[in-house]
PDB file of C-alpha atoms in Angstrom:
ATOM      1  CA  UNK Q1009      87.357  45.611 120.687  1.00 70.00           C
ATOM      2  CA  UNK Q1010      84.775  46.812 123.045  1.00 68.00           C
ATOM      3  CA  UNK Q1011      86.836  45.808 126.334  1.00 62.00           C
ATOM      4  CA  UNK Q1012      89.745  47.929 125.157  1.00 68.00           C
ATOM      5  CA  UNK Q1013      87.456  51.018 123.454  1.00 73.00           C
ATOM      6  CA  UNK Q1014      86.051  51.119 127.561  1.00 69.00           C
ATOM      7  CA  UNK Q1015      89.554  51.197 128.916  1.00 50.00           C
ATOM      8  CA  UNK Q1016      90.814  53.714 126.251  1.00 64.00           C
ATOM      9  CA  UNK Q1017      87.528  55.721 127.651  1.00 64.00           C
ATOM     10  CA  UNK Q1018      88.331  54.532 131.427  1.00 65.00           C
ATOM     11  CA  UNK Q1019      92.077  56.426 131.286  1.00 58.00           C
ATOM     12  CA  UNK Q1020      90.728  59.616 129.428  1.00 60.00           C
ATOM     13  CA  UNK Q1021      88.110  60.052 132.492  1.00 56.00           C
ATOM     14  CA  UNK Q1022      90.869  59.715 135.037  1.00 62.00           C
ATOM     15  CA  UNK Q1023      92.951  61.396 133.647  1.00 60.00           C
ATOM     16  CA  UNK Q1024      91.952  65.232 135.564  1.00 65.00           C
ATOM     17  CA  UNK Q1025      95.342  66.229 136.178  1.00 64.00           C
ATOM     18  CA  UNK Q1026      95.568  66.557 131.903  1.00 64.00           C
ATOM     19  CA  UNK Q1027      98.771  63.935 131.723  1.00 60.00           C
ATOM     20  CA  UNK Q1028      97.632  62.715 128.694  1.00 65.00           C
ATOM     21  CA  UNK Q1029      99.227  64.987 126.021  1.00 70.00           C
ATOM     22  CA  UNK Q1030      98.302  65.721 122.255  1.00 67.00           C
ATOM     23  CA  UNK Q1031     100.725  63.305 121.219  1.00 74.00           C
ATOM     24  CA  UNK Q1032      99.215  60.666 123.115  1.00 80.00           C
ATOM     25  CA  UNK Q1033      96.332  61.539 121.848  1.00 80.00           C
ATOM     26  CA  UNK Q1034      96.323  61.075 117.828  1.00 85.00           C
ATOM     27  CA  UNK Q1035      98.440  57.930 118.408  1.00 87.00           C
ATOM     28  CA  UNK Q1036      95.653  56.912 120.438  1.00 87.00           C
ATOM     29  CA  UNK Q1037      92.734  58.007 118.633  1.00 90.00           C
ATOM     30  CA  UNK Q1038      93.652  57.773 115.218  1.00 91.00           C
ATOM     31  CA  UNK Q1039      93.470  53.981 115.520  1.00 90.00           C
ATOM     32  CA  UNK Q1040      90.106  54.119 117.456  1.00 91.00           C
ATOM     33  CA  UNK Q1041      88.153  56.300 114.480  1.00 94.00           C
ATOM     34  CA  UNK Q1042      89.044  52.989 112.166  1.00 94.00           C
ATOM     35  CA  UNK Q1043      86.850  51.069 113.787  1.00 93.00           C
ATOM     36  CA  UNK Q1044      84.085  53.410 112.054  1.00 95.00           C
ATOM     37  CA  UNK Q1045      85.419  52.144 109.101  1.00 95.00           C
ATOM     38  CA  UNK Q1046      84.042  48.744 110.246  1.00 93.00           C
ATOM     39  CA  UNK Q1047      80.293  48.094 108.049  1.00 88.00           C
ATOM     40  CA  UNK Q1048      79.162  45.499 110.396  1.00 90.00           C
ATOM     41  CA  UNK Q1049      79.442  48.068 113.673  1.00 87.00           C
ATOM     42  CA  UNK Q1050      76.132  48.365 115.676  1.00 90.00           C
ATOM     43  CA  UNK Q1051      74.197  51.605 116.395  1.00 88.00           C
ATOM     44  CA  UNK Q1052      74.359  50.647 119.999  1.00 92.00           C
ATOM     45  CA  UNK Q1053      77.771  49.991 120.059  1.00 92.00           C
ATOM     46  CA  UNK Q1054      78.374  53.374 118.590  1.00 91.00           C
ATOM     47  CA  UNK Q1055      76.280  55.173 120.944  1.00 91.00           C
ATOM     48  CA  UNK Q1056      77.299  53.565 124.393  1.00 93.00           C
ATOM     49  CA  UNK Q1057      80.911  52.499 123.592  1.00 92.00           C
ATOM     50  CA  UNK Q1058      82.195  53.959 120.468  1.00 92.00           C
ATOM     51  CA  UNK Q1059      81.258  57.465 121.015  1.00 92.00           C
ATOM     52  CA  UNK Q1060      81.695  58.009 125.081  1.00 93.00           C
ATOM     53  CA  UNK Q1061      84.770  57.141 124.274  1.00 91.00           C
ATOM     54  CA  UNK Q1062      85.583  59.524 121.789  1.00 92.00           C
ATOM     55  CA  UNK Q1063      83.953  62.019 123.579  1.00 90.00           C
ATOM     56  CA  UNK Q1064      85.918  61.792 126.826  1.00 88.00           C
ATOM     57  CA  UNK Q1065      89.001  61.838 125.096  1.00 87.00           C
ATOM     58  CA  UNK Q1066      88.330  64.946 122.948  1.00 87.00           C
ATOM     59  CA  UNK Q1067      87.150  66.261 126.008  1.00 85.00           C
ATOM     60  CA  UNK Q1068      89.977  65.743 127.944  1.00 82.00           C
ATOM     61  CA  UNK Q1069      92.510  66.824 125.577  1.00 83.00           C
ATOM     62  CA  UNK Q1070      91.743  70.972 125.500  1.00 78.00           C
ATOM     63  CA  UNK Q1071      93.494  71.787 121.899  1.00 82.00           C
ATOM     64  CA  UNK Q1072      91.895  73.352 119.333  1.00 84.00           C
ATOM     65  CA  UNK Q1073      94.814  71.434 117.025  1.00 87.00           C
ATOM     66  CA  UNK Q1074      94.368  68.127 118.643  1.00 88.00           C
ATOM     67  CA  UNK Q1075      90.034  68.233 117.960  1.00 88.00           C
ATOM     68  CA  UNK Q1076      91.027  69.014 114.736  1.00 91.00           C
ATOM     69  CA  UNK Q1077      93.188  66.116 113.846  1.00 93.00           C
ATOM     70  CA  UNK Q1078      90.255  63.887 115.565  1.00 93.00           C
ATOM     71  CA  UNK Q1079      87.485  65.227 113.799  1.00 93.00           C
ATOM     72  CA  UNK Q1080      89.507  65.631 109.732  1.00 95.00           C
ATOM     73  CA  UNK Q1081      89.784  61.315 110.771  1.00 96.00           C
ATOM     74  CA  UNK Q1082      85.809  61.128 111.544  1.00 96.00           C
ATOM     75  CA  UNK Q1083      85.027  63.718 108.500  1.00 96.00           C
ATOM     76  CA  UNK Q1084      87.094  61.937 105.714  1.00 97.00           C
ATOM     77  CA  UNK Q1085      84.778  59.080 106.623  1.00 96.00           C
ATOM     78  CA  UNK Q1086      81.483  60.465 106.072  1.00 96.00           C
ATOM     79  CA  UNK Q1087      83.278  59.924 102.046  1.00 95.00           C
ATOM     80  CA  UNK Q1088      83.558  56.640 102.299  1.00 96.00           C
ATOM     81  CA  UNK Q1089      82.425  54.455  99.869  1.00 96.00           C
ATOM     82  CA  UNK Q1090      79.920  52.155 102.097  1.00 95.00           C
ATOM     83  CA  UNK Q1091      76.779  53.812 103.477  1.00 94.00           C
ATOM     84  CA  UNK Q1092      77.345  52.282 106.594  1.00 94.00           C
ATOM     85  CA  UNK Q1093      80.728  53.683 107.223  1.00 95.00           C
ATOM     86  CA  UNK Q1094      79.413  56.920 106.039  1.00 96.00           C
ATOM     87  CA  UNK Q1095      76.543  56.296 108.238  1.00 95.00           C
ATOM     88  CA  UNK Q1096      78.642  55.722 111.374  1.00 95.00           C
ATOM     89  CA  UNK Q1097      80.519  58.664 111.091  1.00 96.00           C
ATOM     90  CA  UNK Q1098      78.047  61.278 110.955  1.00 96.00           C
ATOM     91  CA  UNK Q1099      76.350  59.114 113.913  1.00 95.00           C
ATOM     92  CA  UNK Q1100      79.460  60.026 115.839  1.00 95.00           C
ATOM     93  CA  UNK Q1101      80.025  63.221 114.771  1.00 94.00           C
ATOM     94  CA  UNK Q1102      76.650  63.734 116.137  1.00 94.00           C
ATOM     95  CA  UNK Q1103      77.076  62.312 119.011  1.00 94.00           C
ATOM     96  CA  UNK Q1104      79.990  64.313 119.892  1.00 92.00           C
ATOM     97  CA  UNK Q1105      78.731  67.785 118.926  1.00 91.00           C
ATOM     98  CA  UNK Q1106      75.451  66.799 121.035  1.00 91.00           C
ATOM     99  CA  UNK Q1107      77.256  66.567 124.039  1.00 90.00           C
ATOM    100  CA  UNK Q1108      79.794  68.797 123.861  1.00 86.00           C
ATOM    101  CA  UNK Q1109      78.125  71.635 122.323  1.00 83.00           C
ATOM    102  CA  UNK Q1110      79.262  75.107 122.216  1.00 77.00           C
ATOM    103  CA  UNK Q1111      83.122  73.827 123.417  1.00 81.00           C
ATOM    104  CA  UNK Q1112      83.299  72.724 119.462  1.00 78.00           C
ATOM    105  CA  UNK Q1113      81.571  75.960 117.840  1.00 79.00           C
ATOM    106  CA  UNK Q1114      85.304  76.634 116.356  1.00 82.00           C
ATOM    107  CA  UNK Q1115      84.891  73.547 114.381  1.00 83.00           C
ATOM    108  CA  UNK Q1116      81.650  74.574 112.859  1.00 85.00           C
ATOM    109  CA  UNK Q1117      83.328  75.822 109.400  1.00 85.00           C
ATOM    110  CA  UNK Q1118      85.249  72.302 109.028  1.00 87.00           C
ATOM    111  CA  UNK Q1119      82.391  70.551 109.645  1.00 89.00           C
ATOM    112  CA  UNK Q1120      79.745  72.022 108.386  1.00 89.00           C
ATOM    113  CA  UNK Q1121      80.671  71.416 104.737  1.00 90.00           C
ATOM    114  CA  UNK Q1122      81.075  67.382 105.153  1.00 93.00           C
ATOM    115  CA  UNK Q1123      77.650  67.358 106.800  1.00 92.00           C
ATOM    116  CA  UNK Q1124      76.482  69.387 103.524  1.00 91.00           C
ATOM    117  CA  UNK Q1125      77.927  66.143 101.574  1.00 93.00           C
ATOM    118  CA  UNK Q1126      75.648  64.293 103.496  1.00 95.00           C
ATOM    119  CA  UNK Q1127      72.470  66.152 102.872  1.00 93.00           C
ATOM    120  CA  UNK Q1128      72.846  64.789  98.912  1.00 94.00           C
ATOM    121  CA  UNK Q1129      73.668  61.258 100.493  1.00 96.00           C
ATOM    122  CA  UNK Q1130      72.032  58.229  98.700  1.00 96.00           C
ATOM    123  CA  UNK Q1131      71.705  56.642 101.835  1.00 96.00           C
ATOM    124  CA  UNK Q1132      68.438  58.261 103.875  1.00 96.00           C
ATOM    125  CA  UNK Q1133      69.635  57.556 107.010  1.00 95.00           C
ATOM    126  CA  UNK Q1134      72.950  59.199 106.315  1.00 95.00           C
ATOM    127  CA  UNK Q1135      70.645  62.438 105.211  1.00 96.00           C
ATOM    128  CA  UNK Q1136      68.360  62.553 108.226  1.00 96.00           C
ATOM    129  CA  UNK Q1137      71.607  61.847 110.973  1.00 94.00           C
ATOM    130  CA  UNK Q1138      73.283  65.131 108.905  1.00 93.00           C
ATOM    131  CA  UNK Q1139      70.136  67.175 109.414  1.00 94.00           C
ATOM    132  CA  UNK Q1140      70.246  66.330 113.011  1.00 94.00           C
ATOM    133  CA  UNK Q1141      73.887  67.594 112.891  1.00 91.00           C
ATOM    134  CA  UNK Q1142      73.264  70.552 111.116  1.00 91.00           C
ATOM    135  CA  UNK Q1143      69.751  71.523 113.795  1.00 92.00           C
ATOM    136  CA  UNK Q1144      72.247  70.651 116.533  1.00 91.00           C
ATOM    137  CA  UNK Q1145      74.842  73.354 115.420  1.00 87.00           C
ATOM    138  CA  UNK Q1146      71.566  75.825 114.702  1.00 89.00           C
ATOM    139  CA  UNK Q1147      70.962  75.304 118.338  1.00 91.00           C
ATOM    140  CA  UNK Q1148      74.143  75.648 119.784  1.00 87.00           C
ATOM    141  CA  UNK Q1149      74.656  78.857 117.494  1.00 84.00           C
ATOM    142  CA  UNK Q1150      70.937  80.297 117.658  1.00 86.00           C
ATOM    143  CA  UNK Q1151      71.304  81.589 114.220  1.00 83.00           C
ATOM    144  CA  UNK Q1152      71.055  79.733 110.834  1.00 83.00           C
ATOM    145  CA  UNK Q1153      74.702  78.105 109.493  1.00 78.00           C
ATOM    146  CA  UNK Q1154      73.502  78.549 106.541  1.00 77.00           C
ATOM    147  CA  UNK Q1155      76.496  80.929 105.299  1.00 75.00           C
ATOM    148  CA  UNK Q1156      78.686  77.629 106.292  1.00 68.00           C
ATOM    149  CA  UNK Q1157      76.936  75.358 103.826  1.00 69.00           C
ATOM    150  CA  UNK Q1158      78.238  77.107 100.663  1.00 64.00           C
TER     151      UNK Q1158
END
């Protein structure tokens, strides 16, 4: 799984001339967000394989529409019914937003209410990786999101 979530990350990162289109794209990466689905996936994993990868393909693909469709698979999985899958995608949605900040401020409104969810989590470390979400956007924006929340 790792080997072939590196080489999935690998042809993104080549990939400067933008071959890859959006069609590529959600066949590719709607397989890839499953693995979040996976209980027994490690923090580390997410953050140095799981997530790059993610992250180089969302930022290689420049579509509003295609970010979209990536982040409605990460969001529905923050409702999951495990604490760990719910915990592993708000650790990549995080981990996303983080690095490509303001590139993703159009997004704010579709994600802000799923991180909103997670603020009423039962699992605490769902509720403090949501904060960190929600701070992240504040910092981005430089104003309080507050009027997405509702």
């Amino acid at each position: 799984m790792k080997l072939s979530t590196e080489h999935v990350q690998a042809l993104f990162n080549k990939d400067t001339d933008q071959a890859i289109e959006n069609d590529s794209f959600q066949a590719i990466i709607a397989p890839l967000t499953t693995q979040i689905d996976l209980p027994e996936l490690t923090q580390n994993y997410i953050l140095q394989t799981l997530g790059p990868c993610l992250i180089a393909m969302i930022d290689r693909i420049n579509s509003e529409e295609a970010w979209k469709f990536a982040f409605n698979l990460i969001l529905m999985k923050t409702r999951s019914e495990e604490s760990a899958v719910r915990t592993n995608a708000i650790t990549v949605l995080l981990q996303i937003v983080e690095k490509m900040q303001d590139k993703l401020l159009g997004l704010l409104p579709d994600i802000a209410p799923f991180a909103a969810e997670c603020l009423e989590d039962e699992s605490e470390e769902v509720i403090i990786t949501a904060k960190k979400l929600l701070q992240t956007f504040e910092q981005i924006t430089g104003e309080s999101i507050d009027k997405f929340l509702r």
